[in-house]
Coordinates of C-alpha atoms (C1' of nucleotides) in Angstrom, one line a residue:
Chain X
M1 CA 0.0 0.0 0.0
Q2 CA 1.2 3.5 -0.8
S3 CA 1.6 5.9 2.1
I4 CA -1.4 8.1 2.4
T5 CA -1.6 11.7 3.7
H6 CA -4.4 13.2 5.7
A7 CA -5.5 15.4 2.9
A8 CA -5.7 12.5 0.5
Q9 CA -7.7 10.3 2.9
Q10 CA -10.3 13.0 3.5
T11 CA -11.3 13.0 -0.1
I12 CA -11.4 9.2 -0.4
G13 CA -13.6 8.8 2.7
P14 CA -17.4 8.6 2.8
A15 CA -17.6 12.4 2.9
G16 CA -15.2 12.8 0.0
R17 CA -17.2 10.4 -2.2
M18 CA -20.0 12.8 -2.4
T19 CA -18.6 16.3 -2.0
A20 CA -15.8 17.2 -4.3
R21 CA -13.8 18.8 -1.5
P22 CA -14.0 18.7 2.2
V23 CA -16.4 21.0 3.9
V24 CA -13.9 21.8 6.6
P25 CA -10.1 22.3 6.4
D26 CA -9.2 19.2 8.4
P27 CA -11.4 18.1 11.3
L28 CA -9.5 14.9 11.6
D29 CA -6.5 16.8 12.9
L30 CA -8.5 17.6 16.0
L31 CA -8.9 13.9 16.8
E32 CA -5.5 12.6 15.8
Q33 CA -3.9 12.9 19.2
F34 CA -6.7 10.8 20.7
G35 CA -6.3 7.9 18.2
S36 CA -4.5 4.7 18.5
T37 CA -3.3 2.4 15.7
L38 CA -4.0 -1.3 15.6
T39 CA -3.9 -4.2 13.2
I40 CA -6.6 -6.9 12.8
G41 CA -6.2 -10.2 10.9
R42 CA -8.3 -11.3 8.0
E43 CA -11.8 -12.6 8.9
H44 CA -11.5 -11.3 12.5
E45 CA -14.2 -9.2 14.2
I46 CA -13.6 -5.6 14.9
Y47 CA -16.8 -5.2 16.9
G48 CA -20.0 -7.2 17.2
Q49 CA -23.6 -6.6 16.4
G50 CA -25.1 -5.3 19.6
D51 CA -21.8 -4.2 21.1
P52 CA -21.8 -0.8 22.8
A53 CA -20.5 1.8 20.3
R54 CA -17.5 3.0 22.2
Y55 CA -15.1 3.7 19.4
C56 CA -15.1 4.9 15.8
W57 CA -12.5 3.9 13.3
R58 CA -10.6 5.0 10.2
I59 CA -9.1 2.5 7.8
L60 CA -5.4 3.0 7.0
S61 CA -5.2 -0.1 4.8
G62 CA -7.2 -3.1 3.9
C63 CA -10.9 -3.9 3.5
V64 CA -13.7 -4.1 6.1
R65 CA -17.3 -5.2 5.8
T66 CA -20.3 -4.5 8.0
V67 CA -22.6 -7.4 8.7
K68 CA -26.0 -7.9 10.2
L69 CA -27.5 -11.3 11.0
L70 CA -31.1 -12.6 11.3
E71 CA -31.6 -15.3 14.0
D72 CA -31.8 -18.1 11.4
G73 CA -28.5 -17.1 10.0
R74 CA -29.6 -15.0 7.0
R75 CA -26.9 -12.4 6.5
Q76 CA -26.9 -8.9 5.1
V77 CA -23.6 -7.2 4.3
G78 CA -24.2 -3.5 4.8
E79 CA -21.1 -2.0 3.1
F80 CA -17.5 -2.6 2.1
L81 CA -15.0 -0.1 3.4
F82 CA -11.5 0.8 2.2
A83 CA -8.5 2.9 3.1
G84 CA -9.6 6.4 4.2
D85 CA -13.2 5.3 5.1
I86 CA -14.5 6.0 8.5
F87 CA -17.0 3.8 10.3
G88 CA -18.6 3.1 13.7
L89 CA -20.3 6.5 13.8
D90 CA -23.6 5.4 12.4
D91 CA -25.0 4.1 15.7
L92 CA -26.5 5.8 18.7
A93 CA -25.4 3.6 21.6
I94 CA -25.3 0.0 20.2
H95 CA -23.7 -1.2 17.0
D96 CA -26.4 -2.1 14.6
F97 CA -24.0 -4.0 12.3
A98 CA -20.9 -6.0 13.2
A99 CA -17.6 -4.9 11.5
E100 CA -15.2 -7.6 10.3
A101 CA -11.9 -7.6 8.5
V102 CA -12.1 -8.8 4.9
T103 CA -8.3 -8.7 4.5
D104 CA -5.7 -7.9 7.1
V105 CA -6.4 -4.3 8.1
K106 CA -4.6 -1.5 9.7
L107 CA -6.9 0.8 11.7
R108 CA -6.9 4.0 13.6
R109 CA -9.3 4.0 16.5
Y110 CA -10.8 7.0 18.3
P111 CA -13.0 7.0 21.5
R112 CA -16.4 8.2 20.6
R113 CA -16.9 9.9 23.9
T114 CA -13.9 12.1 23.1
V115 CA -15.2 12.7 19.5
E116 CA -18.6 13.8 20.8
A117 CA -17.1 16.0 23.5
L118 CA -15.0 17.8 21.0
A119 CA -17.9 18.2 18.7
E120 CA -19.8 20.0 21.4
S121 CA -17.4 22.9 21.2
R122 CA -16.1 22.6 17.7
T123 CA -19.0 23.2 15.4
A124 CA -16.8 22.6 12.4
L125 CA -16.2 19.0 13.6
A126 CA -19.8 18.5 14.5
H127 CA -20.8 19.7 11.0
W128 CA -18.3 17.3 9.4
L129 CA -19.6 14.3 11.4
H130 CA -23.1 15.1 10.4
T131 CA -22.1 15.3 6.8
L132 CA -20.5 11.8 7.1
T133 CA -23.8 10.4 8.5
L134 CA -25.9 12.1 5.7
N135 CA -23.6 10.5 3.1
N136 CA -24.0 7.1 4.7
L137 CA -27.8 7.7 4.7
H138 CA -27.7 8.6 1.0
A139 CA -25.8 5.3 0.3
A140 CA -28.3 3.3 2.3
H141 CA -31.1 4.9 0.2
E142 CA -29.4 3.9 -3.0
R143 CA -29.1 0.3 -1.7
M144 CA -32.8 0.2 -0.8
M145 CA -33.6 0.8 -4.5
L146 CA -31.0 -1.8 -5.5
L147 CA -32.3 -4.4 -3.1
G148 CA -36.0 -3.8 -3.7
R149 CA -36.2 -3.2 -7.4
K150 CA -33.2 -4.3 -9.3
T151 CA -32.6 -7.7 -11.0
A152 CA -29.5 -9.9 -10.4
I153 CA -27.6 -8.5 -13.4
E154 CA -28.4 -4.9 -12.5
K155 CA -27.3 -5.5 -8.9
L156 CA -24.0 -6.9 -10.0
A157 CA -23.5 -4.1 -12.5
S158 CA -24.2 -1.5 -9.9
F159 CA -21.9 -3.2 -7.4
L160 CA -19.0 -3.5 -9.8
L161 CA -19.3 0.1 -10.9
E162 CA -19.3 1.2 -7.3
M163 CA -16.2 -0.8 -6.6
A164 CA -14.5 0.6 -9.7
R165 CA -15.4 4.1 -8.6
R166 CA -13.8 3.6 -5.2
S167 CA -10.8 1.3 -5.6
A168 CA -9.6 1.9 -9.2
M169 CA -7.9 4.9 -10.8
P170 CA -10.2 6.8 -13.2
G171 CA -8.6 5.3 -16.3
R172 CA -7.7 1.8 -15.0
V173 CA -9.8 -1.2 -15.9
M174 CA -8.6 -3.6 -13.1
V175 CA -10.8 -3.6 -10.1
D176 CA -9.8 -5.5 -6.9
L177 CA -12.5 -7.6 -5.2
P178 CA -10.9 -8.6 -1.9
M179 CA -14.2 -10.0 -0.6
S180 CA -15.6 -13.5 -1.3
R181 CA -18.5 -14.3 -3.6
T182 CA -20.5 -15.1 -0.5
D183 CA -19.9 -11.6 0.8
I184 CA -21.0 -10.1 -2.5
A185 CA -24.1 -12.2 -2.5
D186 CA -25.0 -11.1 1.0
H187 CA -24.4 -7.5 0.0
L188 CA -26.8 -7.7 -3.0
G189 CA -29.5 -10.0 -1.6
L190 CA -28.5 -12.9 -3.9
T191 CA -27.0 -16.3 -3.5
V192 CA -23.4 -17.2 -4.3
E193 CA -24.4 -19.3 -7.3
T194 CA -26.3 -16.4 -8.8
V195 CA -23.4 -14.1 -8.4
C196 CA -21.1 -16.6 -10.1
R197 CA -23.6 -17.2 -13.0
V198 CA -24.1 -13.5 -13.6
L199 CA -20.3 -12.9 -13.6
A200 CA -19.9 -15.8 -16.1
H201 CA -22.6 -14.3 -18.2
L202 CA -20.9 -10.9 -18.3
K203 CA -17.6 -12.5 -19.2
R204 CA -19.1 -14.4 -22.1
D205 CA -20.6 -11.1 -23.3
G206 CA -17.1 -9.6 -23.3
T207 CA -18.1 -7.0 -20.8
L208 CA -15.5 -7.9 -18.3
G209 CA -12.7 -10.4 -17.5
I210 CA -12.6 -12.4 -14.3
S211 CA -9.7 -13.4 -12.1
R212 CA -9.9 -14.8 -8.6
T213 CA -9.0 -11.5 -6.9
G214 CA -10.8 -9.1 -9.1
I215 CA -12.3 -8.2 -12.4
E216 CA -11.2 -6.2 -15.5
L217 CA -13.7 -3.8 -17.0
Y218 CA -13.8 -3.9 -20.8
D219 CA -17.1 -2.2 -21.5
R220 CA -17.9 0.3 -18.8
R221 CA -20.7 1.8 -20.8
C222 CA -22.5 -1.5 -21.1
L223 CA -22.3 -1.9 -17.3
C224 CA -23.7 1.6 -16.7
D225 CA -26.7 0.7 -19.0
L226 CA -27.2 -2.5 -17.1
A227 CA -27.0 -0.8 -13.8
C228 CA -29.6 1.8 -14.8
E229 CA -27.1 4.5 -14.1
P230 CA -26.7 6.7 -17.1
R231 CA -24.3 9.2 -15.7
H232 CA -20.6 8.1 -15.4
Chain K
M1 CA -57.7 14.2 14.6
Q2 CA -57.1 15.1 18.2
S3 CA -55.1 18.2 19.0
I4 CA -51.5 17.5 19.6
T5 CA -49.1 19.3 21.9
H6 CA -45.4 19.8 21.3
A7 CA -44.4 17.5 24.0
A8 CA -46.5 14.7 22.6
Q9 CA -45.2 15.2 19.1
Q10 CA -41.6 14.9 20.2
T11 CA -42.1 11.4 21.5
I12 CA -44.0 10.3 18.4
G13 CA -41.4 11.6 15.9
P14 CA -38.5 9.6 14.4
A15 CA -36.4 10.5 17.4
G16 CA -39.0 9.4 19.9
R17 CA -39.4 6.0 18.2
M18 CA -36.0 5.0 19.4
T19 CA -35.3 6.9 22.6
A20 CA -37.8 6.7 25.4
R21 CA -37.6 10.4 26.1
P22 CA -36.2 13.4 24.2
V23 CA -32.5 14.1 24.6
V24 CA -33.2 17.8 24.9
P25 CA -36.0 19.7 26.6
D26 CA -37.7 21.0 23.5
P27 CA -35.4 22.0 20.5
L28 CA -38.5 22.5 18.4
D29 CA -39.4 25.6 20.4
L30 CA -36.3 27.3 19.0
L31 CA -37.6 26.8 15.5
E32 CA -41.3 27.4 16.0
Q33 CA -41.2 31.1 15.2
F34 CA -39.6 30.5 11.8
G35 CA -42.2 27.9 10.8
S36 CA -45.3 28.4 8.5
T37 CA -48.3 26.1 8.3
L38 CA -49.7 24.8 5.1
T39 CA -52.1 22.2 3.8
I40 CA -51.5 19.8 0.9
G41 CA -54.1 17.7 -0.8
R42 CA -54.1 13.9 -1.2
E43 CA -51.7 12.6 -3.9
H44 CA -50.0 16.0 -4.3
E45 CA -46.3 16.4 -4.3
I46 CA -44.6 18.2 -1.4
Y47 CA -41.2 18.3 -3.1
G48 CA -39.7 16.4 -6.0
Q49 CA -36.8 14.0 -6.4
G50 CA -33.8 16.2 -7.3
D51 CA -35.3 19.5 -5.9
P52 CA -33.0 21.7 -3.8
A53 CA -33.5 20.9 -0.1
R54 CA -34.6 24.3 1.0
Y55 CA -37.1 23.3 3.8
C56 CA -37.7 20.6 6.3
W57 CA -41.2 19.7 7.5
R58 CA -43.1 18.5 10.4
I59 CA -46.4 16.7 10.0
L60 CA -49.3 18.0 12.0
S61 CA -51.9 15.5 10.6
G62 CA -52.2 13.1 7.8
C63 CA -49.7 10.7 6.1
V64 CA -46.8 11.3 3.8
R65 CA -44.6 9.0 1.7
T66 CA -41.1 9.4 0.3
V67 CA -40.6 8.1 -3.2
K68 CA -37.7 7.4 -5.5
L69 CA -38.0 6.5 -9.1
L70 CA -35.8 4.6 -11.6
E71 CA -35.8 5.9 -15.1
D72 CA -38.0 3.0 -16.4
G73 CA -40.6 3.8 -13.7
R74 CA -39.7 1.2 -11.1
R75 CA -40.6 2.8 -7.8
Q76 CA -39.3 2.6 -4.2
V77 CA -41.3 4.0 -1.4
G78 CA -38.7 4.9 1.3
E79 CA -40.9 5.4 4.3
F80 CA -44.4 6.4 5.4
L81 CA -44.6 9.3 7.8
F82 CA -47.3 10.4 10.3
A83 CA -48.3 13.2 12.6
G84 CA -45.3 14.3 14.6
D85 CA -42.7 13.0 12.2
I86 CA -40.1 15.3 10.7
F87 CA -38.7 14.9 7.2
G88 CA -36.6 16.7 4.6
L89 CA -33.5 16.7 6.8
D90 CA -31.9 13.6 5.3
D91 CA -30.4 15.3 2.3
L92 CA -27.3 17.4 1.8
A93 CA -28.3 19.8 -0.9
I94 CA -30.7 17.9 -3.2
H95 CA -33.7 15.8 -2.1
D96 CA -32.9 12.2 -2.8
F97 CA -36.5 11.1 -2.5
A98 CA -39.7 13.0 -3.4
A99 CA -42.3 13.5 -0.7
E100 CA -45.9 13.1 -1.5
A101 CA -49.2 13.4 0.4
V102 CA -50.9 10.0 0.9
T103 CA -53.9 11.7 2.5
D104 CA -54.7 15.4 2.9
V105 CA -51.9 16.6 5.2
K106 CA -51.4 19.6 7.4
L107 CA -47.7 20.5 7.6
R108 CA -45.4 22.9 9.3
R109 CA -42.5 24.1 7.2
Y110 CA -39.1 25.4 8.4
P111 CA -36.4 27.0 6.2
R112 CA -33.3 24.7 6.4
R113 CA -31.0 27.6 6.2
T114 CA -32.4 28.9 9.4
V115 CA -32.4 25.5 11.1
E116 CA -28.7 25.1 10.2
A117 CA -27.8 28.6 11.3
L118 CA -29.5 28.0 14.6
A119 CA -27.7 24.7 15.0
E120 CA -24.3 26.4 14.7
S121 CA -24.8 28.2 18.0
R122 CA -27.2 25.9 19.8
T123 CA -25.4 22.6 20.2
A124 CA -28.5 21.1 21.8
L125 CA -30.4 21.6 18.6
A126 CA -27.5 20.3 16.5
H127 CA -27.3 17.2 18.7
W128 CA -31.0 16.6 18.4
L129 CA -30.9 17.0 14.6
H130 CA -28.0 14.5 14.4
T131 CA -30.0 12.0 16.5
L132 CA -32.9 12.3 14.1
T133 CA -30.6 11.4 11.2
L134 CA -29.1 8.5 13.1
N135 CA -32.5 7.1 13.8
N136 CA -33.4 7.4 10.1
L137 CA -30.2 5.6 9.3
H138 CA -31.1 2.8 11.7
A139 CA -34.5 2.5 10.0
A140 CA -32.8 2.3 6.6
H141 CA -30.5 -0.5 7.8
E142 CA -33.5 -2.5 9.1
R143 CA -35.2 -2.1 5.7
M144 CA -32.0 -3.3 3.9
M145 CA -32.3 -6.6 5.8
L146 CA -36.0 -6.7 5.0
L147 CA -35.6 -6.0 1.3
G148 CA -32.5 -8.2 0.8
R149 CA -33.3 -11.2 2.8
K150 CA -37.0 -11.5 3.8
T151 CA -39.8 -13.4 2.0
A152 CA -43.1 -11.8 1.0
I153 CA -44.9 -13.0 4.2
E154 CA -42.0 -11.8 6.4
K155 CA -42.0 -8.4 4.7
L156 CA -45.8 -8.0 5.2
A157 CA -45.6 -9.1 8.8
S158 CA -42.7 -6.7 9.5
F159 CA -44.6 -3.9 7.8
L160 CA -47.9 -4.4 9.6
L161 CA -46.1 -4.6 13.0
E162 CA -44.3 -1.3 12.3
M163 CA -47.5 0.4 11.3
A164 CA -49.2 -1.0 14.5
R165 CA -46.3 0.3 16.6
R166 CA -46.6 3.8 15.2
S167 CA -50.2 4.4 14.5
A168 CA -52.2 2.3 17.1
M169 CA -52.5 2.6 20.8
P170 CA -50.5 -0.1 22.7
G171 CA -53.7 -2.2 23.4
R172 CA -55.7 -1.5 20.2
V173 CA -55.9 -4.0 17.4
M174 CA -57.1 -1.7 14.6
V175 CA -54.3 -0.4 12.4
D176 CA -55.0 2.3 9.8
L177 CA -53.5 1.8 6.4
P178 CA -54.1 5.1 4.6
M179 CA -51.7 4.1 1.8
S180 CA -52.7 2.1 -1.3
R181 CA -51.7 -1.6 -1.9
T182 CA -49.4 -0.3 -4.6
D183 CA -47.6 2.0 -2.1
I184 CA -47.1 -0.9 0.3
A185 CA -45.8 -3.1 -2.6
D186 CA -43.3 -0.4 -3.6
H187 CA -42.2 0.0 0.0
L188 CA -41.6 -3.8 0.4
G189 CA -40.1 -4.6 -3.0
L190 CA -43.1 -6.6 -4.1
T191 CA -46.1 -6.4 -6.5
V192 CA -49.6 -5.3 -5.7
E193 CA -50.8 -8.8 -6.4
T194 CA -48.4 -10.4 -4.0
V195 CA -49.4 -7.9 -1.3
C196 CA -53.1 -8.8 -1.8
R197 CA -52.4 -12.6 -1.8
V198 CA -50.3 -12.5 1.4
L199 CA -52.9 -10.4 3.2
A200 CA -55.6 -12.8 2.1
H201 CA -53.5 -15.7 3.3
L202 CA -53.1 -14.1 6.7
K203 CA -56.8 -13.4 6.9
R204 CA -57.6 -17.1 6.1
D205 CA -55.2 -18.1 8.9
G206 CA -57.1 -15.9 11.3
T207 CA -54.1 -13.8 12.0
L208 CA -55.8 -10.6 11.0
G209 CA -59.0 -9.1 9.6
I210 CA -59.0 -6.8 6.5
S211 CA -61.1 -3.8 5.7
R212 CA -60.5 -1.3 2.9
T213 CA -58.9 1.3 5.1
G214 CA -56.9 -0.8 7.5
I215 CA -56.4 -4.1 9.3
E216 CA -57.3 -5.6 12.6
L217 CA -54.6 -7.6 14.4
Y218 CA -55.9 -10.8 16.0
D219 CA -52.7 -12.7 16.6
R220 CA -49.8 -10.3 17.1
R221 CA -47.5 -13.1 18.4
C222 CA -47.9 -15.0 15.1
L223 CA -47.0 -11.9 13.1
C224 CA -43.9 -11.4 15.3
D225 CA -42.8 -14.9 14.6
L226 CA -43.4 -14.5 10.9
A227 CA -41.5 -11.2 10.9
C228 CA -38.4 -12.8 12.6
E229 CA -38.8 -10.2 15.3
P230 CA -39.0 -12.0 18.6
R231 CA -39.2 -9.0 20.9
H232 CA -42.5 -7.2 21.0
Chain U
dC1 C1' -76.5 4.3 -14.3
dG2 C1' -72.1 4.0 -16.1
dC3 C1' -67.5 5.0 -15.5
dA4 C1' -62.9 4.9 -13.4
dG5 C1' -59.6 3.5 -10.1
dG6 C1' -58.1 0.5 -6.9
dG7 C1' -58.5 -4.2 -5.0
dT8 C1' -58.8 -9.2 -5.5
dT9 C1' -58.2 -13.7 -7.5
dG10 C1' -56.7 -17.1 -11.0
dA11 C1' -53.4 -19.1 -14.5
dT12 C1' -49.0 -19.1 -16.3
dA13 C1' -44.2 -18.0 -16.8
dG14 C1' -39.7 -16.8 -15.3
dC15 C1' -36.1 -15.5 -12.3
dC16 C1' -33.6 -16.9 -8.8
dT17 C1' -32.9 -20.4 -5.2
dT18 C1' -31.9 -24.9 -3.8
dC19 C1' -29.5 -29.0 -4.1
dA20 C1' -25.7 -31.4 -6.0
dA21 C1' -21.3 -32.3 -8.0
dG22 C1' -17.0 -31.2 -9.9
dG23 C1' -13.1 -27.8 -10.4
dT24 C1' -9.5 -24.6 -8.8
dC25 C1' -6.6 -22.4 -5.8
dT26 C1' -3.9 -22.0 -1.6
dG27 C1' -1.5 -23.4 2.3
dT28 C1' 0.6 -27.1 4.8
dG29 C1' 3.3 -31.0 5.9
dG30 C1' 5.9 -34.9 4.5
Chain H
dC1 C1' 9.1 -30.7 -4.6
dC2 C1' 5.0 -33.0 -4.4
dA3 C1' 0.7 -34.6 -2.3
dC4 C1' -3.2 -33.6 0.1
dA5 C1' -6.9 -31.2 2.5
dG6 C1' -10.1 -27.7 2.8
dA7 C1' -12.2 -23.6 1.3
dC8 C1' -13.9 -21.3 -2.3
dC9 C1' -15.6 -21.0 -6.9
dT10 C1' -18.1 -22.7 -10.8
dT11 C1' -21.6 -25.2 -13.4
dG12 C1' -25.8 -28.1 -13.9
dA13 C1' -30.7 -29.6 -13.0
dA14 C1' -34.9 -29.1 -10.7
dG15 C1' -38.1 -26.6 -8.0
dG16 C1' -40.4 -22.7 -5.7
dC17 C1' -41.5 -18.1 -4.9
dT18 C1' -42.9 -14.1 -6.9
dA19 C1' -43.9 -11.6 -11.2
dT20 C1' -46.7 -11.1 -15.1
dC21 C1' -50.9 -11.2 -17.6
dA22 C1' -55.8 -11.3 -17.4
dA23 C1' -60.3 -11.0 -15.7
dC24 C1' -63.5 -9.7 -12.4
dC25 C1' -65.2 -7.2 -8.2
dC26 C1' -66.1 -3.4 -5.4
dT27 C1' -66.7 1.4 -4.3
dG28 C1' -67.2 6.2 -4.9
dC29 C1' -68.7 9.7 -7.9
dG30 C1' -70.4 12.5 -11.6

DNA sequence: CGCAGGGTTGATAGCCTTCAAGGTCTGTGG
DNA sequence: CCACAGACCTTGAAGGCTATCAACCCTGCG
């Protein structure tokens, strides 16, 4: 992984995804002295569903998923998070989703009590935190449309485009997919088999190439059409 | 409709749904002088998808739905809102969903610019607004699980329980359903026909009774089991 | 009374799941 | 270096759940 500066991280994070430049100079600097760095191994839990929401986190490197379980084991993956993303701020007192490491991850952890206390006096920080939450809400609304009204192909197309937008350079065609097919299925409300079949279908079409760890986009336009997302 | 006091509205609203009592004495009082009251007729639009988010709103009476459309007409109903609920705060600059009147509604409207300016100095208000957003995010997460992983029966059971929780008295069995079957279908990611069939099925089971404008819960426990929600 | 819109029910079709089997990759230990 | 185990991925066949298409009913209204 390349070394990442603060300024860069800000524009990659959930806030940065939506707004072209940060609303506030650098609210993270206020928190930095209260953070601690830690590493978590692949497939280990960062926090559990139902745990008290004592910390929030920033990803330095690696990939994290948020997961929610029904009693009978049905699983919903809320989102995949990458370097620069911030998570653990979306809950009031109890974590609604668990957070798990998809790959080995390096994290920076901040006590929420401190964050909230700081936000009381620093309105710029408070404003920034609220913007993060609104962006997450926007993403959740997009996913409601996807889960409720899109077909399997459309779901995969939307997913791959989102991954491309976040993890690849604008011109590049290679997109890393560090998560398993099962994770993707549980993210899109499908089964593993359907995910495989749709990917195979898109490969036969010549829309993309498949390798174990990622995909290669040959025809982005075609994916956009499939995803019902004209603007890209 | 009975007349509603401020204090009562607070605990019915989106914030009140989660926390037993308001975090702040009465942040609405700060805004009240900037509000204006208006009435909107059944099936009329309050604001459109893509409109600039200039106002936020509080429902005095009636029912409102939020709606998002795909280009080909596929529709997703985000949520149904009732007296006391506040909406229009979930967007950054542009409304992500449209808001439409399900019944005739009486609304109180507040300029967002004013709300945000006030929040800069009144941290209690800012905190309260953030709590509202977090509760909406929590609801969106629940709906992701519902849309992605639940069956038609489970979706209906969850929906009816939520309506019962919000619109009925604790002991009452009658639940008003002011919205159309199509609205319910688009809220749950189903078709009208499936909604009708599932309701008919539950009626034959003796779980509930059906009238044009609502339902009557006979066996709440059964619904909870169907909805995969043990605690109620 | 006739119309229009929503609601309900039935028959059929299709998408996706389920169940099953085989393939591929990776890490481990001899 | 090779063999093997296990996890994940892929592909095939069959079935089920829900959508689609169609018809009819019911209610409110001009």
